[in-house]
Short mmCIF file of C-alpha atoms in Angstrom, two decimals:
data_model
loop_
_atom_site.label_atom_id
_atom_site.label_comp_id
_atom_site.label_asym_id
_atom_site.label_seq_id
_atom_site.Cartn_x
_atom_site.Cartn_y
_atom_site.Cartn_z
CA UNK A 220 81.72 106.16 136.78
CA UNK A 221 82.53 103.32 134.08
CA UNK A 222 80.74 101.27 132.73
CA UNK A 223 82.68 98.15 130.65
CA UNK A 224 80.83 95.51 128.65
CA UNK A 225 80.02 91.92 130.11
CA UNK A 226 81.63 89.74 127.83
CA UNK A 227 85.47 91.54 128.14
CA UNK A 228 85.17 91.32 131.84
CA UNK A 229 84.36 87.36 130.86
CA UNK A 230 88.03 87.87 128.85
CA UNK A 231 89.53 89.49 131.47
CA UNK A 232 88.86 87.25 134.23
CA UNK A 233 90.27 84.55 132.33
CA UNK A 234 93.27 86.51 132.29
CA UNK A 235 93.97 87.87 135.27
CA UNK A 236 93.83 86.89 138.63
CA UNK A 237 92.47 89.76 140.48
CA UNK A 238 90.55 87.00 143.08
CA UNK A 239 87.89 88.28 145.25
CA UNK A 240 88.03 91.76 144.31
CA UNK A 241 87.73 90.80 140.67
CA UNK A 242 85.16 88.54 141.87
CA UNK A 243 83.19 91.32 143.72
CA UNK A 244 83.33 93.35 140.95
CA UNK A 245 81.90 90.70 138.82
CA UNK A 246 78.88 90.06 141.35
CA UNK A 247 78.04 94.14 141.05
CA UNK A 248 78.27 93.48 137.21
CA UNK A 249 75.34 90.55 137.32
CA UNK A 250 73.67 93.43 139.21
CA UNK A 251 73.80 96.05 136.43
CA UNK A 252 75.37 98.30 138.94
CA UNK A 253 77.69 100.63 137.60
CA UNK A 254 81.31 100.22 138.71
CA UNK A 255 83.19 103.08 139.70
CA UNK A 256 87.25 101.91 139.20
CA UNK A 257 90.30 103.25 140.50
CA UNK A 258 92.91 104.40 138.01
CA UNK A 259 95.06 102.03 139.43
CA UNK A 260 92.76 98.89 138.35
CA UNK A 261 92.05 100.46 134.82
CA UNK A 262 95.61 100.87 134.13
CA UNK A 263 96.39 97.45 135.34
CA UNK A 264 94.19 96.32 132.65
CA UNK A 265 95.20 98.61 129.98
CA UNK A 266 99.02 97.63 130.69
CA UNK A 267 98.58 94.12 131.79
CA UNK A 268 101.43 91.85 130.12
CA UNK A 269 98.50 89.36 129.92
CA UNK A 270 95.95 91.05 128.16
CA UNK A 271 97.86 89.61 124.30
CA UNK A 272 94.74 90.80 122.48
CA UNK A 273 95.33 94.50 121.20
CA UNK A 274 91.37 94.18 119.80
CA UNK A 275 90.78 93.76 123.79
CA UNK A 276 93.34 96.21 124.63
CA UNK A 277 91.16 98.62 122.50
CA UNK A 278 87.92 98.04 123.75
CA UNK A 279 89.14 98.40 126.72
CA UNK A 280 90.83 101.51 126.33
CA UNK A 281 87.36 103.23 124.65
CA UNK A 282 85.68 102.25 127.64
CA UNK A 283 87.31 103.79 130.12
CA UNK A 284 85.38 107.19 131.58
CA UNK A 285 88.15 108.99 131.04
CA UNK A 286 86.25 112.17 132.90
CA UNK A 287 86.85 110.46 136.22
CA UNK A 288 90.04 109.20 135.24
CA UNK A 289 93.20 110.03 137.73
CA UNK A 290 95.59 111.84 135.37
CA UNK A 291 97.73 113.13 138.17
CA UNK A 292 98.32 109.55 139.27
CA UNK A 293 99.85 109.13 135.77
CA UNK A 294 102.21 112.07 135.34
CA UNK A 295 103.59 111.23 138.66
CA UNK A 296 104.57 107.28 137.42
CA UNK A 297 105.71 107.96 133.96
CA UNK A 298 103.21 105.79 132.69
CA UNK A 299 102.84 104.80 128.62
CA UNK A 300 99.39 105.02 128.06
CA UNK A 301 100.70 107.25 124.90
CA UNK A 302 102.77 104.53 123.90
CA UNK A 303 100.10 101.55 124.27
CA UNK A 304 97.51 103.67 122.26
CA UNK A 305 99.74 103.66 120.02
CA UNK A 306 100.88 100.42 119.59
CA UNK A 307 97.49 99.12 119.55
CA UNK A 308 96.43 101.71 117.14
CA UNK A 309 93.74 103.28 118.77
CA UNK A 310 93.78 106.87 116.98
CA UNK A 311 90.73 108.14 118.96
CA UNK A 312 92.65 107.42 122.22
CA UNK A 313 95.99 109.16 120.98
CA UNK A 314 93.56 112.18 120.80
CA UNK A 315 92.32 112.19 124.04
CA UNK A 316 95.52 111.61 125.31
CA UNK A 317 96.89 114.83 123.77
CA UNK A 318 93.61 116.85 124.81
CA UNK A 319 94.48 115.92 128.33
CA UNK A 320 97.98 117.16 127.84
CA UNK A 321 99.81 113.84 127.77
CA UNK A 322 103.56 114.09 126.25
CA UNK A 323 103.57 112.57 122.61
CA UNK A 324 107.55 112.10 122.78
CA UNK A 325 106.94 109.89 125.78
CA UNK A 326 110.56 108.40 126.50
CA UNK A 327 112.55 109.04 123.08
CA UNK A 328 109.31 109.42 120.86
CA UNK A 329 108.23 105.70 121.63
CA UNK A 330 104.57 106.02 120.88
CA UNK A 331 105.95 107.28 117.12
CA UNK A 332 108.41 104.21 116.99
CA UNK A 333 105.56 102.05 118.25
CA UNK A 334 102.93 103.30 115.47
CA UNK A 335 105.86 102.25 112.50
CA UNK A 336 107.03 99.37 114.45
CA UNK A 337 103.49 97.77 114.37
CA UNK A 338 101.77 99.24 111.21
CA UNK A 339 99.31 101.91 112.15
CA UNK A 340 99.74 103.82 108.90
CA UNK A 341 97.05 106.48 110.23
CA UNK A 342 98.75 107.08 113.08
CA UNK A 343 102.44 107.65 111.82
CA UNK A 344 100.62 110.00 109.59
CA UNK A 345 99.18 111.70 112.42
CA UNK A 346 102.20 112.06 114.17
CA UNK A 347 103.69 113.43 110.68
CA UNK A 348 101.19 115.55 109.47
CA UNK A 349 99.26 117.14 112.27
CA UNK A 350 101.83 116.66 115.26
CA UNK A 351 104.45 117.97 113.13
CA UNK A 352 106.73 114.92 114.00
CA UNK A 353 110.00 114.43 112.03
CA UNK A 354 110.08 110.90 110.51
CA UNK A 355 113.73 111.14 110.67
CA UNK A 356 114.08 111.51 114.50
CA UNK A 357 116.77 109.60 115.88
CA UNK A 358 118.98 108.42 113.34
CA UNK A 359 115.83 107.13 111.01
CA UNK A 360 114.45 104.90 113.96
CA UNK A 361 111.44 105.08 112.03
CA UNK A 362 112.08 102.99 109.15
CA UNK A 363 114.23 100.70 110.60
CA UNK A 364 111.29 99.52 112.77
CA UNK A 365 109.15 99.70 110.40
CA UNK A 366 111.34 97.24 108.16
CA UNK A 367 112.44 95.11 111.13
CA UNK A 368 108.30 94.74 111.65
CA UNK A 369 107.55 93.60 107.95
CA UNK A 370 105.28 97.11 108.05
CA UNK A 371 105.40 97.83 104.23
CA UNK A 372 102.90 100.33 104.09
CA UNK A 373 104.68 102.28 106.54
CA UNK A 374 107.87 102.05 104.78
CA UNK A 375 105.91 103.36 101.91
CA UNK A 376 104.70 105.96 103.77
CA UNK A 377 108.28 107.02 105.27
CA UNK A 378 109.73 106.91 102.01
CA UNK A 379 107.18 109.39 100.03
CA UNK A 380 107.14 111.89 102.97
CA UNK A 381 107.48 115.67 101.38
CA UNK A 382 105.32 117.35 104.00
CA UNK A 383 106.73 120.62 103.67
CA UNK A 384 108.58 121.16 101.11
CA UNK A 385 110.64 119.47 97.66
CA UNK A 386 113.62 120.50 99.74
CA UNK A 387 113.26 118.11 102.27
CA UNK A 388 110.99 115.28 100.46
CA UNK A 389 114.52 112.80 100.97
CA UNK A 390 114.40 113.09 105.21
CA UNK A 391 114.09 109.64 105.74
CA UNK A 392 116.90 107.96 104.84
CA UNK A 393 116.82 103.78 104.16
CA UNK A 394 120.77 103.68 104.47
CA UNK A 395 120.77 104.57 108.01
CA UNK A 396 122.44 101.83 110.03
CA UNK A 397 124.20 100.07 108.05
CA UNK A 398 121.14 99.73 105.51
CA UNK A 399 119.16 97.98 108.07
CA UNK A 400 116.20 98.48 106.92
CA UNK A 401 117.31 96.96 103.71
CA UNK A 402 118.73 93.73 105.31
CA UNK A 403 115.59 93.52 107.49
CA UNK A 404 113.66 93.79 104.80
CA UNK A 405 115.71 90.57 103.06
CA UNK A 406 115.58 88.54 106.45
CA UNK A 407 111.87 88.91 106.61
CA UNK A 408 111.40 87.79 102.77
CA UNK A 409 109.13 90.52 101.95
CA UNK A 410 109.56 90.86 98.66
CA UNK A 411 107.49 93.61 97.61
CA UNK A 412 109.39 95.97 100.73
CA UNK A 413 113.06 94.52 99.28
CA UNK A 414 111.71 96.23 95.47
CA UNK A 415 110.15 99.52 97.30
CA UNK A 416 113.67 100.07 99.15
CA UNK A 417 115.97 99.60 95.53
CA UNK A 418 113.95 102.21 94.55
CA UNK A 419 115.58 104.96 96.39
CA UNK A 420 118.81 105.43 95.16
CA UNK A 421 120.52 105.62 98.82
CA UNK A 422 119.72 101.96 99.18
CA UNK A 423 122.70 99.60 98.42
CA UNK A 424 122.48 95.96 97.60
CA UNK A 425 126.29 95.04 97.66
CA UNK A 426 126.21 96.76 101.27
CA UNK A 427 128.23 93.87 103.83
CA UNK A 428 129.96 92.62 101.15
CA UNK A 429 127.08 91.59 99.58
CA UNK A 430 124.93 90.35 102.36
CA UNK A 431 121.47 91.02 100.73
CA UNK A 432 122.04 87.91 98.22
CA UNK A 433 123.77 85.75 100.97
CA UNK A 434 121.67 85.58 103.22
CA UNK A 435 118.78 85.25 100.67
CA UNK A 436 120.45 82.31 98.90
CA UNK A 437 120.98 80.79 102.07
CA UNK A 438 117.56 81.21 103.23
CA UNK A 439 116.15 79.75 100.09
CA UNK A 440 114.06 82.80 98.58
CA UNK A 441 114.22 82.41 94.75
CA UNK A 442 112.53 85.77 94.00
CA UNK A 443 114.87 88.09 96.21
CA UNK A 444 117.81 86.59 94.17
CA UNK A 445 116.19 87.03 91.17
CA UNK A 446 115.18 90.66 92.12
CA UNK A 447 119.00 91.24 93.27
CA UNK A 448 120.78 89.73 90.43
CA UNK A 449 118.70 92.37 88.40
CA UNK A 450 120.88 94.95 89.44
CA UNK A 451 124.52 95.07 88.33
CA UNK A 452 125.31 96.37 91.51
CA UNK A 453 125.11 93.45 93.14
CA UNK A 454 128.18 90.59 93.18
CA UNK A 455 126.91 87.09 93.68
CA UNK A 456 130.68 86.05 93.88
CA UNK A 457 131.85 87.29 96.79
CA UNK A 458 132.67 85.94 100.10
CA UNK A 459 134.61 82.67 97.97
CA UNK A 460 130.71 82.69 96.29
CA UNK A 461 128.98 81.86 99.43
CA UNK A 462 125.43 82.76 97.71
CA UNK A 463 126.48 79.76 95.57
CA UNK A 464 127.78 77.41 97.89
CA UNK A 465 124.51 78.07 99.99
CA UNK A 466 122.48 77.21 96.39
CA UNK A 467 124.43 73.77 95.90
CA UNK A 468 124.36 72.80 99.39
CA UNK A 469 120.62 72.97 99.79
CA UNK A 470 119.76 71.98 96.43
CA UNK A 471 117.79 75.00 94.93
CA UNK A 472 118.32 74.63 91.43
CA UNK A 473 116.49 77.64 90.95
CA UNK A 474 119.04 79.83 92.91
CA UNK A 475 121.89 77.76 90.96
CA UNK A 476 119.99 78.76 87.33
CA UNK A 477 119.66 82.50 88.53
CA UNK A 478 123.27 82.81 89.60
CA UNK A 479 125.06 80.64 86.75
CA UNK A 480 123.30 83.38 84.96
CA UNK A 481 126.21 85.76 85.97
CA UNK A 482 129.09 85.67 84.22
CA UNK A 483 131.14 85.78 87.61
CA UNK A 484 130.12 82.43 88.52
CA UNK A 485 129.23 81.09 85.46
CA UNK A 486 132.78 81.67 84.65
CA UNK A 487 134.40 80.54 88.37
CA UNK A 488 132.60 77.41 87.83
CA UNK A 489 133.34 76.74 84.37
CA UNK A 490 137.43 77.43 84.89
CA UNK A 491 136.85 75.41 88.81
CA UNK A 492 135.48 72.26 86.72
CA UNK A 493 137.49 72.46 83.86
CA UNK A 494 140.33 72.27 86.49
CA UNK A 495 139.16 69.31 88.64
CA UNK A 496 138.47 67.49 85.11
CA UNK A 497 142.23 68.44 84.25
CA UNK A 498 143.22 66.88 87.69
CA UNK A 499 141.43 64.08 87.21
CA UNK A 500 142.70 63.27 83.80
CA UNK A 501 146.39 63.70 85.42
CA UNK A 502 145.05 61.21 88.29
CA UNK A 503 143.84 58.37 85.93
CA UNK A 504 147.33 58.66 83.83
CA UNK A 505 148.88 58.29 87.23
CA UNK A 506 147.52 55.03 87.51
CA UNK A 507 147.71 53.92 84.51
CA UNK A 508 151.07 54.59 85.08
CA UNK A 509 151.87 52.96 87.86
CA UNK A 510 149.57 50.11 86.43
CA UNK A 511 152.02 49.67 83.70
CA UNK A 512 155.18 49.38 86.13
CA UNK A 513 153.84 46.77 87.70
CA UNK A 514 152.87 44.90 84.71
CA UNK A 515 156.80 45.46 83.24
CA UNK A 516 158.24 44.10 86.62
CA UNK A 517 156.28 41.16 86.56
#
């Protein structure tokens, strides 16, 4: 038997379009009968593409009897009830999951990858600590989600993992993929995750040619620039100074100040201007030239 509360059916029937079934069901709600659902129907809430609310997803979730509950239905359809607990973040669900002998490494470890990708600290910890997960799996999927989710306190997390051992306190690795998790961190302007990363000394700035401070100077983020140009690393002049061209053309004189600051385009500048001043002078004694031709022949 199951029993849900009034006011999410209300939700639900707003949301899905379940017609005169839903609508029986409804009429033996006003009733205060209790409602005995097929798996079928619960799941079809639980994994409706309709449902947007997570909070509702939860509730949900916690109110299913999961005593009556079909499990053999599941295992035979390769459902993701792991992975929507824990993308949601419901902990308590994740645990009756596993008490019912669902897999936790459901397709490729997704219920791990969804707990970084959307933030549930306590549950990548779980996974870590007490399911004896390795944050690492999969070429540091991990982090990268994590980063390409704006999650900083599971990049934290990730980073200061020494769960067994000194010997293996560096397993997750922020250069994996090309640094993604570093550029990811840049595109999303989180500032705070950009300084946790240059922390660990396997993160590079300069990494594709320098595309941490180009794409920040092109997307306008002062700070980032400010935190980049910081270390020597990093070469604001690359790319025929694209950071700088990205600066002038938008008109941050902000990101101008910050990179004039280094001597490679301080000096670039300087010896470009100094130039164009030289070929101007040439230009105007060209006329003047010319101007006094004229003047002779006539």
């Amino acid at each position: 038997m199951n029993k849900l509360p009034f006011d999410i059916w209300e939700i639900i029937v707003s949301l899905l379009d379940w017609k005169s079934t839903l609508n029986l069901k409804m009429t033996e709600k006003f009733l205060n009968v209790n409602i005995n659902f097929s798996t079928d129907q619960i799941l079809a809430i639980v994994r409706s593409h309709y449902v947007y609310d997570n909070n509702l997803k939860t509730k949900l979730m916690e109110s299913i009897n999961w005593n009556y509950f079909r499990y053999d239905k599941l295992f035979n359809k390769g459902v993701d009830l792991v992975s929507i607990a824990a993308k949601i973040g419901s902990l308590k669900i994740l645990k009756i999951l596993i008490r019912k002998g669902f897999d936790m490494h459901y397709n490729n470890d997704e219920p791990f990858v969804n707990a970084c990708k959307f933030g549930h600290v306590k549950i990548v910890r779980y996974f870590v600590y007490e399911l004896n997960f390795n944050p690492a799996l999969l070429n540091n999927i991990s982090i990268r989600e994590a980063a390409i989710g704006n999650q900083l306190d599971v990049v934290r997390f990730l980073l200061q993992d020494s769960r067994v051992s000194e010997t293996i306190r560096h397993r997750v690795n922020p250069s994996a993929g090309d640094f993604l998790s570093f550029k990811w961190a840049v595109l999303n302007q989180n500032l705070h995750m950009v300084k946790v990363l240059l922390m660990d000394f396997r993160v590079n700035p300069t990494t594709d040619k320098n595309y941490p401070i180009r794409i920040a100077s092109q997307l306008g983020n002062e700070n980032i620039v400010k935190t980049l140009l910081q270390d020597s690393r990093v070469n604001p002049s690359v790319r025929k100074f694209q950071s700088y061209k990205w600066a002038f053309e938008r008109n941050n004189l902000k990101i101008l100040d910050y990179l004039m600051s280094d001597y490679r385009v301080w000096s670039a500048v300087y010896f470009n201007n100094k130039k164009l001043a030289n070929l101007e002078i040439k230009n105007m004694e060209k006329e003047k030239e010319i101007k006094d031709r004229k003047t002779l022949i006539f």
